[in-house]
Tab-separated table of C-alpha atoms in Angstrom:
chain	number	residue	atom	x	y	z
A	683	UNK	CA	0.000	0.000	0.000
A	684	UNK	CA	1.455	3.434	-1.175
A	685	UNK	CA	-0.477	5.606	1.179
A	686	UNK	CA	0.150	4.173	4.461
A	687	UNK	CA	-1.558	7.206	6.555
A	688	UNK	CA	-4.117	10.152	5.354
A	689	UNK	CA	-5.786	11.953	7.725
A	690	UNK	CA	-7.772	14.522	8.623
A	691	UNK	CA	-7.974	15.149	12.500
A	692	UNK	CA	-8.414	17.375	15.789
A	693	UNK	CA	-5.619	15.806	17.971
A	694	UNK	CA	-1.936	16.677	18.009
A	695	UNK	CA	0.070	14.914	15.696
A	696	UNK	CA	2.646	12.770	16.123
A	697	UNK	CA	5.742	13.199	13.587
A	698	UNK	CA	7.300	9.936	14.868
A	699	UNK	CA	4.047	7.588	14.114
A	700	UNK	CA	4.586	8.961	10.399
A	701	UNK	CA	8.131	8.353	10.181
A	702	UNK	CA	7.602	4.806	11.691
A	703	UNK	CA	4.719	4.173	8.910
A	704	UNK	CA	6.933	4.568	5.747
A	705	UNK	CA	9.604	2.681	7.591
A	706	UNK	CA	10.480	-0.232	4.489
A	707	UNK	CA	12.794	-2.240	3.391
A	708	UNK	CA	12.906	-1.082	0.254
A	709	UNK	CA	13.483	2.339	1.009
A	710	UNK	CA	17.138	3.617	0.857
A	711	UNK	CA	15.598	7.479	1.268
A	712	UNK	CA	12.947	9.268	4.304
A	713	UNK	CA	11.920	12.639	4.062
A	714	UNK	CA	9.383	14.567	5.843
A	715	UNK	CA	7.391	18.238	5.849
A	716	UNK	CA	6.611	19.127	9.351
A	717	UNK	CA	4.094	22.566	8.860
A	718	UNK	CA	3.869	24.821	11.846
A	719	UNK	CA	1.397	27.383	13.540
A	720	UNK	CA	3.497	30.678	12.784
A	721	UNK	CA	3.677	34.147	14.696
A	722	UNK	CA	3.685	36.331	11.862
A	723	UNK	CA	2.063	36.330	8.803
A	724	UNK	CA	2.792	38.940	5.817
A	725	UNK	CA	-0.711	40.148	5.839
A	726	UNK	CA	-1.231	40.547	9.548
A	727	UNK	CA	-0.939	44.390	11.262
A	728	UNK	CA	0.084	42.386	14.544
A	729	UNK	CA	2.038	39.039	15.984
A	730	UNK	CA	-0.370	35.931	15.225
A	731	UNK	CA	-1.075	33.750	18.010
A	732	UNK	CA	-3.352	31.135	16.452
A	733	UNK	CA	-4.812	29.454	13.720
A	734	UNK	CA	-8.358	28.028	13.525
A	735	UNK	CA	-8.554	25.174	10.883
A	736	UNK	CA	-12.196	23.684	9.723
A	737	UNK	CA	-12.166	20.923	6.996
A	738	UNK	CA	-15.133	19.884	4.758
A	739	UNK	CA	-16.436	16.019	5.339
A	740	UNK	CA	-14.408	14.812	2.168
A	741	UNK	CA	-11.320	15.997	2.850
A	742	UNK	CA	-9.902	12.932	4.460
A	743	UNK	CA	-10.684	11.471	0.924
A	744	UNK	CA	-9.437	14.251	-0.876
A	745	UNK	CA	-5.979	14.024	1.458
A	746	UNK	CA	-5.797	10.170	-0.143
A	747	UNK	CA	-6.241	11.106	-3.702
A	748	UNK	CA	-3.714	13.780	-3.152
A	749	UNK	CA	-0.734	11.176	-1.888
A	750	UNK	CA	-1.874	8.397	-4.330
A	751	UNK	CA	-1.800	11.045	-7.538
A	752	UNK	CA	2.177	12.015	-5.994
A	753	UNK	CA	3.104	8.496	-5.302
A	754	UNK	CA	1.866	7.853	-9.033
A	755	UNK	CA	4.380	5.085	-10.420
A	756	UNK	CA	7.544	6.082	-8.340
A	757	UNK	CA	7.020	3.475	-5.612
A	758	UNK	CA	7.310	5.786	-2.920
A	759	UNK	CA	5.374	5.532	0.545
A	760	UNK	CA	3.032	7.883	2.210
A	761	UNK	CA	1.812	8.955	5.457
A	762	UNK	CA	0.375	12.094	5.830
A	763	UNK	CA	-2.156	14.239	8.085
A	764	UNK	CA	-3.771	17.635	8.625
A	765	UNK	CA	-4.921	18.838	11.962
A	766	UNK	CA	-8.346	20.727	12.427
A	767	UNK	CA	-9.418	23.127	15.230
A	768	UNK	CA	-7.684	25.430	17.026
A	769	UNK	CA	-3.834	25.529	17.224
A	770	UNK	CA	-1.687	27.987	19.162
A	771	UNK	CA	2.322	28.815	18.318
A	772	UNK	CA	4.026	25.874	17.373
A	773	UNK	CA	1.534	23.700	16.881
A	774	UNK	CA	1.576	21.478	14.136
A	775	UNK	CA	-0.755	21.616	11.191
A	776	UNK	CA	0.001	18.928	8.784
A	777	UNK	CA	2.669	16.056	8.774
A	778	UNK	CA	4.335	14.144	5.691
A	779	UNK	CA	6.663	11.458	5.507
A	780	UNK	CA	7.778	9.835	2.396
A	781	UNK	CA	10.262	6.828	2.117
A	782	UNK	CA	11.180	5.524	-1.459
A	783	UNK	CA	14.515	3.886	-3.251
A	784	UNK	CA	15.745	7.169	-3.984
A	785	UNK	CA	16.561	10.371	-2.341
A	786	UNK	CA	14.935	12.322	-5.846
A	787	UNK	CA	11.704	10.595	-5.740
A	788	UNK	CA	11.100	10.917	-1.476
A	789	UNK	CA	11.703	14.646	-2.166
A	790	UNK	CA	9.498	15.082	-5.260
A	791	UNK	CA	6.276	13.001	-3.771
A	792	UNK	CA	6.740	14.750	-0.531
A	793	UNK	CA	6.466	18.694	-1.974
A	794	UNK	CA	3.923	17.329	-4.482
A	795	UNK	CA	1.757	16.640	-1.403
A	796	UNK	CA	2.115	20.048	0.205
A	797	UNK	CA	2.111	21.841	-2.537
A	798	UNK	CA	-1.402	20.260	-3.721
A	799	UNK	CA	-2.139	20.450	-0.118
A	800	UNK	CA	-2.375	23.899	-0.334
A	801	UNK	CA	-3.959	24.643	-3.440
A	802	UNK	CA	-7.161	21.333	-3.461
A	803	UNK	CA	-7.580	20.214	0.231
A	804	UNK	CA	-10.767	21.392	1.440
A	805	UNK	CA	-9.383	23.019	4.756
A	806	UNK	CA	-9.686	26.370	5.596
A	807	UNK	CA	-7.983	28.370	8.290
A	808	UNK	CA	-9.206	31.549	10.218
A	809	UNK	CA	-5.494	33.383	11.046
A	810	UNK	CA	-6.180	34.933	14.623
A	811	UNK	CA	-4.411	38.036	15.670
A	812	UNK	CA	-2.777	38.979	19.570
A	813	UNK	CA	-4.991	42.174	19.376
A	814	UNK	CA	-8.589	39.834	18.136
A	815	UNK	CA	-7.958	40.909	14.340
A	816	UNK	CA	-9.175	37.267	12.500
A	817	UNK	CA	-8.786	36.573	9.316
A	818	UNK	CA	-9.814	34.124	6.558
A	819	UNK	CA	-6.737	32.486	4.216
A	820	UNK	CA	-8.855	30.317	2.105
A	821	UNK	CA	-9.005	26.959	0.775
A	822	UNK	CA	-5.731	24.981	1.497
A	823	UNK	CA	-3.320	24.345	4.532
């Protein structure tokens, strides 16, 4: 099974269980994204001190499709998840590990996730400011 993890949840996440799921024989290469809960944003008058993530119903099965359509033929191994609800500082918002033969491929599946991550998961996160200022950033991690 290529995708060994996709999920879609309100509890911390645990960077270790994903490494531990690609863990393969066959894999001579692990890398991993590790997104984190910022406290400054471009577009924000003030520090940030939180971000408030909601998903739509499907996107567990949109998070799948994502990681099968990177693995695509390369062979590589997925686990990958996206935290919901509120997270402070620090926090982190979505985890990816990829193992594969090669170094190239690992890296290539594992930004193809984020990257589609952040433009076709249906998550949406509400960017809250130290002074109350919130903020909307639209579909995407």
């Amino acid at each position: 099974m290529s995708v060994r993890i996709a999920r879609v949840v309100d509890e911390p996440l645990d960077v270790a269980a994903h490494l531990d799921a690609v863990d393969d024989p066959s894999a001579g290469a692990t890398t991993s994204f590790v997104g984190r809960v910022r406290d400054h944003d471009p577009d924000a008058a003030g520090a940030v001190v939180g971000l408030e993530y909601s998903a739509h119903p499907d996107a567990e099965s949109t998070l799948r499709a994502i990681a099968e359509r990177a693995v695509g033929s390369t062979g590589a191994i997925v686990a990958v998840s996206h935290r919901v609800g509120r997270l402070g500082v620090g926090d982190v918002a979505v985890v990816i590990a990829v193992s594969s033969s090669h170094r190239a491929e690992a890296f290539e599946v594992c930004r193809a996730v984020i990257e589609t991550i952040k433009t076709d998961l249906p998550v949406w996160k509400r960017q809250v400011e130290a002074d109350g200022t919130t903020a909307w950033k639209g579909i995407g991690g």
